[in-house]
XYZ file of C-alpha atoms in Angstrom:
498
model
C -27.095 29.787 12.167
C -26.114 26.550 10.322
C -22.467 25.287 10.475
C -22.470 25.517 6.771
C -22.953 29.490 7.479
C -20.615 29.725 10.417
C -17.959 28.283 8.701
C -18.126 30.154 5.397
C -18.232 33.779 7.116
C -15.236 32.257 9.372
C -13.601 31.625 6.121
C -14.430 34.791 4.771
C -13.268 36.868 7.735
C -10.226 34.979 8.175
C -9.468 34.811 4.727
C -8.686 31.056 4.765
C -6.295 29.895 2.055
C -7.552 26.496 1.714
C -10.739 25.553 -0.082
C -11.813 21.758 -1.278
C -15.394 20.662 -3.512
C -16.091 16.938 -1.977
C -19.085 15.961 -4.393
C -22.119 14.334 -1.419
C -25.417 15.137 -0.963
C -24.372 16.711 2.177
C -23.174 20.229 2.989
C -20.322 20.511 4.845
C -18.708 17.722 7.450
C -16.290 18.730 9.629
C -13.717 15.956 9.281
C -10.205 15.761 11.212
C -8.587 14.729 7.794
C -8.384 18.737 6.236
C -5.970 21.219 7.537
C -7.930 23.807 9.868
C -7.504 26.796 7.998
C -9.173 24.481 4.985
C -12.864 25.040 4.346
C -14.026 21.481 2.815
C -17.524 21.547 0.833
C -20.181 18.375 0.326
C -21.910 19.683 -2.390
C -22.485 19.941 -6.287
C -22.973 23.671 -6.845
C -22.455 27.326 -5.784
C -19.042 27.155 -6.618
C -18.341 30.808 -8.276
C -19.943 32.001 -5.503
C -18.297 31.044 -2.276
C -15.196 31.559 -4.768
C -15.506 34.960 -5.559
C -15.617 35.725 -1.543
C -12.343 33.960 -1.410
C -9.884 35.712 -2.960
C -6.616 35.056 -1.575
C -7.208 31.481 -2.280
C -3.956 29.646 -2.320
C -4.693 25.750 -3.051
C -8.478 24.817 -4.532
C -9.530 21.281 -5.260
C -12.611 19.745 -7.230
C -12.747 16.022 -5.771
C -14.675 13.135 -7.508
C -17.733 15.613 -9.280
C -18.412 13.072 -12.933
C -20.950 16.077 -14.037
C -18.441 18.700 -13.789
C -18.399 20.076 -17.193
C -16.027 23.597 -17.230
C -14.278 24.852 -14.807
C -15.564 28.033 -12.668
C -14.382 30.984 -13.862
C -14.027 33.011 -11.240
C -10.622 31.015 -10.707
C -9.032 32.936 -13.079
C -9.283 35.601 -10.200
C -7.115 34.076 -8.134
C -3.807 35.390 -8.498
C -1.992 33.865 -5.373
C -3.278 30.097 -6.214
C -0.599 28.186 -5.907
C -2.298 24.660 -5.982
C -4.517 23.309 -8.157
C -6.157 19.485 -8.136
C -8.929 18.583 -9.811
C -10.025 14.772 -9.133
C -12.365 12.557 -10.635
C -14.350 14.762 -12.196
C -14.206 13.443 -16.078
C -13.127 17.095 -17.784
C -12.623 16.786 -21.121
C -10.758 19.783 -21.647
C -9.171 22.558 -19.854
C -9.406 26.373 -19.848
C -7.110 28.792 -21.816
C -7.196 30.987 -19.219
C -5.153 28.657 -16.840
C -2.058 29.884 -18.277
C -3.113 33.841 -16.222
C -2.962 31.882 -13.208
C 0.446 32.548 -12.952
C 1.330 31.805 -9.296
C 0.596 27.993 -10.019
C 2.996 26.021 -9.065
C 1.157 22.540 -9.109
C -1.604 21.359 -11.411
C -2.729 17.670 -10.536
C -5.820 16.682 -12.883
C -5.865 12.805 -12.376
C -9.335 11.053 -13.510
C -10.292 13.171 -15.584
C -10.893 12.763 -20.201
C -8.130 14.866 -20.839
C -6.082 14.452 -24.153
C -4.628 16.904 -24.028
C -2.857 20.892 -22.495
C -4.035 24.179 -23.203
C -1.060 26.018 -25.398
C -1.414 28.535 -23.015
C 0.508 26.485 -20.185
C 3.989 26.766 -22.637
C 6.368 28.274 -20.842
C 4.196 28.715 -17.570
C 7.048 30.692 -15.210
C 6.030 29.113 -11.907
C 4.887 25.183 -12.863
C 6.987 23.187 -10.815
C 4.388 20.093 -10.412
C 2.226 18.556 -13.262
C 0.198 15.393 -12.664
C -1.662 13.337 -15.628
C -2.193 10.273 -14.018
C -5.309 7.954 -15.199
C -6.231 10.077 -18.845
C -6.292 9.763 -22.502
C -3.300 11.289 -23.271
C -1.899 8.648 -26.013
C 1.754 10.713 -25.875
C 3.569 13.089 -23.654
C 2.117 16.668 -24.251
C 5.181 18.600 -26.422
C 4.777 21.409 -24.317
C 6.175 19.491 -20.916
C 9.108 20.252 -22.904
C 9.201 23.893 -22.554
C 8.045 24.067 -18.530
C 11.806 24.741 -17.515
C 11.039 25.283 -13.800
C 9.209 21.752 -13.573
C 10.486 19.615 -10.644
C 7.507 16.870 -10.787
C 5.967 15.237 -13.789
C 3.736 12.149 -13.374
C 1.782 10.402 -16.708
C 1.006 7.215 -15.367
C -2.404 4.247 -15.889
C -3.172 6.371 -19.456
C -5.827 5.318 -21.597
C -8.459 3.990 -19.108
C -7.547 0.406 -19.669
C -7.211 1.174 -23.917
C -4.265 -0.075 -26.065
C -3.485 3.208 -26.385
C -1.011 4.558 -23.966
C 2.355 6.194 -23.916
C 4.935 4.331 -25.675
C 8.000 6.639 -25.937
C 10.053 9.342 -23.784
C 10.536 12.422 -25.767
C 13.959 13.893 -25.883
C 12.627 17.322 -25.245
C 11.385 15.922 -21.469
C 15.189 15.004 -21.056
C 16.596 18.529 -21.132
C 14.225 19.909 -18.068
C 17.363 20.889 -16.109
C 14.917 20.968 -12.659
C 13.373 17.681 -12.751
C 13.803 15.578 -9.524
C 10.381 12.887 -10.203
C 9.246 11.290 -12.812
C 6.573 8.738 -12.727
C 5.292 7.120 -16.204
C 4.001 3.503 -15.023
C 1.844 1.480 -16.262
C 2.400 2.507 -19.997
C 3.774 1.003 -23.421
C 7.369 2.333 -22.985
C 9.625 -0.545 -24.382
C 12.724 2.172 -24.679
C 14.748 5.250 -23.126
C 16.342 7.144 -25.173
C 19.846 8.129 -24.633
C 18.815 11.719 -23.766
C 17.827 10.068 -20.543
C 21.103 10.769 -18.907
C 20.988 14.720 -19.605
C 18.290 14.586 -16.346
C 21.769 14.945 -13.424
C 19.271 16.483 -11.043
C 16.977 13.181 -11.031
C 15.880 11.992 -7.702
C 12.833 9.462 -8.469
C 12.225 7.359 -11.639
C 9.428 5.307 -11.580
C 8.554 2.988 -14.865
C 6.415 0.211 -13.508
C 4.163 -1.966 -15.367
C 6.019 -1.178 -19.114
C 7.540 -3.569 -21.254
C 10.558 -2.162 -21.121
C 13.329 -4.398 -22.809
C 16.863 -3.117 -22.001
C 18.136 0.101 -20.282
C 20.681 2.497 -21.983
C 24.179 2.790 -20.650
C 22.739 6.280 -19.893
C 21.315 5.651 -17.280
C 24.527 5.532 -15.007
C 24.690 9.211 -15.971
C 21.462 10.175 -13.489
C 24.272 11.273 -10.593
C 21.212 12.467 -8.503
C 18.992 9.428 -8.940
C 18.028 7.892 -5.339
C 14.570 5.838 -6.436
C 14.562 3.878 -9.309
C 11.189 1.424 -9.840
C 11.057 -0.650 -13.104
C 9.191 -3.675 -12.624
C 8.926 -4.875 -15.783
C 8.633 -8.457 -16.867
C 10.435 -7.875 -20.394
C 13.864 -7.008 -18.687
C 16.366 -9.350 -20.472
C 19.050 -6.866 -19.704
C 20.871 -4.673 -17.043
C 24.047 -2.442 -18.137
C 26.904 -2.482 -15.462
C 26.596 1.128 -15.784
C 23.918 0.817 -13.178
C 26.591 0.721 -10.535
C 27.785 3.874 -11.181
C 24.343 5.350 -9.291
C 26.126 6.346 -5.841
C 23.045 8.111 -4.704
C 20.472 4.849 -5.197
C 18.678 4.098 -2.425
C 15.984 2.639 -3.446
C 15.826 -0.149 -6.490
C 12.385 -2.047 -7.094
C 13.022 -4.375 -10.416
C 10.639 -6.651 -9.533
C 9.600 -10.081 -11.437
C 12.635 -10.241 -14.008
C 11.569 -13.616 -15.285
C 13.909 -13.388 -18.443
C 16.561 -11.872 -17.383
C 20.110 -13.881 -17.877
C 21.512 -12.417 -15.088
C 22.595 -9.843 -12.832
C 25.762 -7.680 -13.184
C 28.427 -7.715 -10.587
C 28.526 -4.282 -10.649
C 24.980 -4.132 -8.514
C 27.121 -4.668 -5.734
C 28.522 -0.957 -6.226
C 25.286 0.724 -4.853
C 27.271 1.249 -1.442
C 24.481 3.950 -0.116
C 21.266 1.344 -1.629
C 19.205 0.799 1.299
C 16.099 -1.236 0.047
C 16.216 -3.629 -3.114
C 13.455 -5.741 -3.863
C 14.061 -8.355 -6.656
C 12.110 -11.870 -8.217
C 15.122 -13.529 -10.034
C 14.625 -17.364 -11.132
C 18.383 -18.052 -12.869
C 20.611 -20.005 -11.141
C 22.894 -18.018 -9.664
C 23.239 -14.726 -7.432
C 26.216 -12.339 -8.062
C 28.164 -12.210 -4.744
C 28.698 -9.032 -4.920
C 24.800 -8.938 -3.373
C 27.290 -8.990 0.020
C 29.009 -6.092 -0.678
C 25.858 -3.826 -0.214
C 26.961 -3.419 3.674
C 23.782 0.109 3.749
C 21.147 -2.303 2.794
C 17.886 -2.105 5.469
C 15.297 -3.780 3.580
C 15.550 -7.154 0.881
C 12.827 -8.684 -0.516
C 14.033 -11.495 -2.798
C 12.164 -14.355 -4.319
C 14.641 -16.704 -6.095
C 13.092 -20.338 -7.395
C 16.620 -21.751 -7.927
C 19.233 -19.440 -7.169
C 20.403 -20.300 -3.810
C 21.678 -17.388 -1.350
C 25.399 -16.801 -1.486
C 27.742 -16.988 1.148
C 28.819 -13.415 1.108
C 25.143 -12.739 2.047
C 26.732 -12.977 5.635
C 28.181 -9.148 5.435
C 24.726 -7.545 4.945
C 25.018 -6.760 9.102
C 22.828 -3.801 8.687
C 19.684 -5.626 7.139
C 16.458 -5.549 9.189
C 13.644 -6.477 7.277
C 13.869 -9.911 4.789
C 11.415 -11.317 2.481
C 12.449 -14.563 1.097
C 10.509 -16.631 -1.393
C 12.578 -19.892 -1.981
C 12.797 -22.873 -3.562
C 10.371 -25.254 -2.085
C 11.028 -27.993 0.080
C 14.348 -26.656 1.650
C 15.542 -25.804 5.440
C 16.072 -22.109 5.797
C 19.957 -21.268 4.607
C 22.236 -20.921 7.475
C 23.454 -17.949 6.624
C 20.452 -15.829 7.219
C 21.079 -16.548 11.172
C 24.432 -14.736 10.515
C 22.394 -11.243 9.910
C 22.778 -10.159 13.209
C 20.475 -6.542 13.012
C 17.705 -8.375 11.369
C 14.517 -7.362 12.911
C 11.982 -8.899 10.703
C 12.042 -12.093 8.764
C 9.264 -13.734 6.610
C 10.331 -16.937 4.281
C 7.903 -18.758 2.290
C 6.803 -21.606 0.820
C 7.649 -25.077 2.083
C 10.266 -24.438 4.588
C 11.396 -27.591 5.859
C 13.393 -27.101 8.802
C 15.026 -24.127 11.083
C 18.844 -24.577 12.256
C 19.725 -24.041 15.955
C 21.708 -21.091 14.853
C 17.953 -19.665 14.464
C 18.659 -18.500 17.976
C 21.542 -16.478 17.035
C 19.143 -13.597 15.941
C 18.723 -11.691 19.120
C 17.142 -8.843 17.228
C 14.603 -10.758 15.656
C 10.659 -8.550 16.215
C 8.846 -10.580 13.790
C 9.211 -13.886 12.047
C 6.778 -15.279 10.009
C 6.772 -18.859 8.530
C 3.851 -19.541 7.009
C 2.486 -22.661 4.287
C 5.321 -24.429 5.343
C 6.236 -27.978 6.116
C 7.777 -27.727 10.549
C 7.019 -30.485 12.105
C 9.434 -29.251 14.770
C 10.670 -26.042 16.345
C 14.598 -25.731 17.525
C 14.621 -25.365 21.199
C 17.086 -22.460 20.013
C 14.025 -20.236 19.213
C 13.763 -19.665 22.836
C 16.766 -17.181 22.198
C 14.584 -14.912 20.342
C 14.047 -13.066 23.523
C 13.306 -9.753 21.549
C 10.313 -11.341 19.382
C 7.287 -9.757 19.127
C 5.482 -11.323 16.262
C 5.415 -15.035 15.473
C 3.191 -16.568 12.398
C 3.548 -20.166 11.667
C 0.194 -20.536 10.420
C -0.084 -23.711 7.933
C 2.651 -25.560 9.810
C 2.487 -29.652 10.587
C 3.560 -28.229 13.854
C 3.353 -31.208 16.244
C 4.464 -29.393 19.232
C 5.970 -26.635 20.545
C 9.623 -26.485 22.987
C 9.478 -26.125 26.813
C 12.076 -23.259 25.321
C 8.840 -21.580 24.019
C 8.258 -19.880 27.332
C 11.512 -17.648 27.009
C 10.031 -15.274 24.568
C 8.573 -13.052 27.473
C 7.671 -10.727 24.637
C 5.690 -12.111 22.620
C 2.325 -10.361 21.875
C 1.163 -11.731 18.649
C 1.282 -15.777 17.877
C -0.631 -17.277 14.914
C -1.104 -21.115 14.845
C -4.208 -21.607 13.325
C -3.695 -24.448 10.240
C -1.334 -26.408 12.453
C -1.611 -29.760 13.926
C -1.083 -29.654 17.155
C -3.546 -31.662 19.312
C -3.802 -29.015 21.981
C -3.348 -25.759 22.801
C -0.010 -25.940 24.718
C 0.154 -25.139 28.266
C 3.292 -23.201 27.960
C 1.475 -20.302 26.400
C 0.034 -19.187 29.929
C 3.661 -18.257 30.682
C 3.691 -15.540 27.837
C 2.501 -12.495 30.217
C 2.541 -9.833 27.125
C 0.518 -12.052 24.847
C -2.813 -10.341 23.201
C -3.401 -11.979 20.568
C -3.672 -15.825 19.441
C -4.944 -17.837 16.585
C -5.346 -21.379 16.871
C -7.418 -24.131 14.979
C -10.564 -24.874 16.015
C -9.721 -28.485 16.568
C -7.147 -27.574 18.549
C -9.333 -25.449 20.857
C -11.465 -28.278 21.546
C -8.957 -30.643 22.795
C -7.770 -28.179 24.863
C -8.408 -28.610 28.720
C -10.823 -26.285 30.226
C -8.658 -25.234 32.600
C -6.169 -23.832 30.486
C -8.833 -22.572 27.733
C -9.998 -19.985 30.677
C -6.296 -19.034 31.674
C -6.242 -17.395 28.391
C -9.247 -16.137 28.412
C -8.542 -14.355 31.225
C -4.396 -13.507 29.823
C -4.908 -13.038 26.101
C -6.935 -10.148 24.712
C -8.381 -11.306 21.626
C -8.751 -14.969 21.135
C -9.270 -16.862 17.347
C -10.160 -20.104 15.992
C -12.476 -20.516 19.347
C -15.366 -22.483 18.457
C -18.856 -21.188 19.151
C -20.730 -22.315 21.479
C -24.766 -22.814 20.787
C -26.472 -20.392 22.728
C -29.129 -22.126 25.189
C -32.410 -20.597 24.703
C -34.324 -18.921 27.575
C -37.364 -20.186 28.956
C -39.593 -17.074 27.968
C -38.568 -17.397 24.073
C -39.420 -21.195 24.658
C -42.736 -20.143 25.850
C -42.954 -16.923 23.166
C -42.244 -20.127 20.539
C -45.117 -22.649 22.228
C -47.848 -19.255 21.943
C -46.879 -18.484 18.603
C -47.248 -22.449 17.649
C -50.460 -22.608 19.222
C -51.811 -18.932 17.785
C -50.931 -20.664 14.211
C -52.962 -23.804 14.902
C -55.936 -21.609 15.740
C -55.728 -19.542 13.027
C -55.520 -22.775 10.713
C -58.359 -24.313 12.882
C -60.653 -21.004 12.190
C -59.666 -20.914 8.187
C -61.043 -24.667 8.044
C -64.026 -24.059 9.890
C -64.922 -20.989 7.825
C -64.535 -22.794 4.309
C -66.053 -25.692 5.755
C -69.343 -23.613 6.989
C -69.640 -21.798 3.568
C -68.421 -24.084 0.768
């Protein structure tokens, strides 16, 4: 009996509730990634059939088919489906008779034509999640409006690339009194309308990739709101009624290249936890400090340099700093004491000795910068793990180097240094190394095979030619001589008969 058989009558005598269409030439392939009461299908047909056997069905997916014209309709059978995804497989339309599935509670048709809902899906009792992502809708389907148990709605990357894409919120999507997620990136949206506030219950806002312009005052009204994502390049304006969001965890504004500036009241978010900003005016609000929750910053500033009250933010761990080029790192990064990961690029010219003062440090990375030399203070950095300086002058490295017993990852490769410093066979937990190739060869033998025997995985070593054997110098001298035969032959045959 094939597995293909074995696995459908286990299906069918277990009733599994799980079923999933993978479009391959194969038939079935018993992966680890599917749940194992999931039966999982390579194929392109006999769909209504293994269907029909199924029917207590409770989630059914259709992944990546492009010939897949209709649906099967032997889904409308399946009165406990609660899950519904349909992938990839260029629909053009949907069936009426969706709207009699009515335990659905999530419908998730990205990739596919679509323009547009069946009417039948008004008012659908159970609809909590509804996914559009990458179709033709040009607007937000009216009847979104009238799915009052909806908790998820995602329209984002609409129109395949074409101008056409979604360019306003309706009002009538603003008065779903369950939504917690709404994702609409990578649209035309330039404006929200006021109605935008009526959504208390909130949780997730993501408007990525739309020219958005301003943000109403409204928006301080989303009490629930923990993610907001805008990342729009058309910002020139953020209301100070964006510190009223206690809940905010999350805020992702990224590049706001024409934005004057930030409000004070930013530094209100006391629960915001991760804030990732590009900001090229000249100065920072300080009430940046006052965000005492925050765990990650990512923060690329051109000319705005860091301000002093950037010494409270005790519970950051992870900072990404793009800077102005051609300027030591600010001394009052080495007053984060809980930071556990650090990477600041471009240009860095120098580190302070109070480098050392971050005993949490796990990872630093310093890469396409300008260090010539390293503070013997970075011998302090007894908890490091990760080290990148990669594209570094780097001259040489301090005897202090030897203190970070930790270290397991060091990347050097782009530096300058004439040899591969002895120090590193001190490092007993280092696995992995990258140095430059002309640093490899002026390194002694003797300590190039102390890390070969130390260091795991070794890069940037230059290859050695391999010598050749003496029977493949011999195979090479027959072959040679077999083709001066064979010429020797051809001449004497043209010769004899021409």
């Amino acid at each position: 009996m094939s597995s293909l058989n074995w696995k459908v009558e286990q299906a069918i005598r277990e009733q599994w509730p799980r079923l999933t269409f993978r479009y391959s030439t194969g038939a079935y392939d018993d992966e680890k990634d599917h749940a194992p009461d999931e039966l999982v299908f390579y194929g392109s047909s006999g769909f209504d059939k293994i269907i029909r056997q199924l029917p207590h069905l409770e989630e059914l997916s259709f992944l990546g088919f492009p010939t897949l014209k209709a649906l099967p309709e032997t889904i409308k059978t399946l009165q406990n489906l609660r899950i519904l995804r349909i992938h990839g497989c260029f629909l053009r339309e949907l069936p009426a008779w969706l709207g009699a599935l009515t335990a659905l509670q999530e419908l998730d048709v990205t990739r596919n034509n679509l323009a547009s809902l069946p009417a039948t899906l008004a008012q659908h009792p159970h609809l909590e999640t509804l996914i559009l992502d990458h179709t033709l809708f040009t607007e937000i389907p009216p009847l979104v409006g009238e799915l009052m148990n909806l908790r998820a709605f995602s329209l984002s990357h609409t129109g395949y690339g074409m101008p056409h894409k979604i360019a306003e919120i309706p009002p009538t999507l603003c008065q779903l009194p369950n939504l917690e997620s709404l994702i609409l990136s990578s649209n035309k949206i330039e404006t929200l309308p006021p109605e935008i506030g009526q959504l208390t219950n909130l949780k997730y806002l993501d408007l990525a990739g739309n020219p958005l312009q301003a943000l109403p005052d409204e928006i301080g009204d989303l009490a629930s709101l923990e993610t907001l994502v805008l990342g729009s390049q058309s910002l020139t304006a953020v209301p100070p009624a964006l510190g009223k969001l206690k809940q905010l965890r999350v805020l992702e504004f990224g590049s706001l290249t024409r934005l004057e500036h930030l409000p004070s009241e930013i530094g209100q978010l006391s629960n915001l936890e991760k804030l990732s900003l590009n900001f090229v005016d000249d100065t920072l609000p300080d009430s940046l400090g006052d965000l005492v929750n925050l765990q990650t910053l990512s923060l690329s500033c051109h000319a705005a340099p860091l301000p002093d009250t950037f010494a409270n933010l005790q519970s950051l761990k992870s900072f990404t700093l793009r800077m102005k080029p051609n300027q030591p790192l600010p001394a009052v990064i080495c007053k984060m004491s809980a930071l556990e990961r650090l990477l600041v690029t471009p240009f860095l010219t120098s580190l302070p000795p109070e480098i050392g003062n971050l005993v949490n440090l796990r990872e630093l990375k310093l890469v396409h910068s300008n260090l010539q030399q390293l503070p013997a203070e970075i011998g302090q950095l007894r908890m490091l793990q990760k080290l990148d300086l990669s594209q570094n002058p780097l001259e040489s490295l301090p005897e202090a180097f030897g203190r970070l017993q930790n270290l397991e990852r060091l990347e050097l490769q782009g530096t300058t240094l004439p040899e591969a410093p002895e120090i590193l066979t001190t490092l007993p937990h280092l696995a992995y190394l990258h140095l430059s190739k002309t640093t490899w060869e002026n390194t002694p033998k003797q300590t190039v095979q102390q890390l070969r025997k130390q260091v795991k995985r070794l890069r940037g070593l230059p290859t050695k030619p391999r010598k050749q054997s003496s029977w493949e110098t011999i195979s090479c001298l027959l072959t040679f001589t077999f083709f001066l035969f064979l010429c020797a032959t051809l001449f004497w045959l043209l010769s004899r008969f021409f």
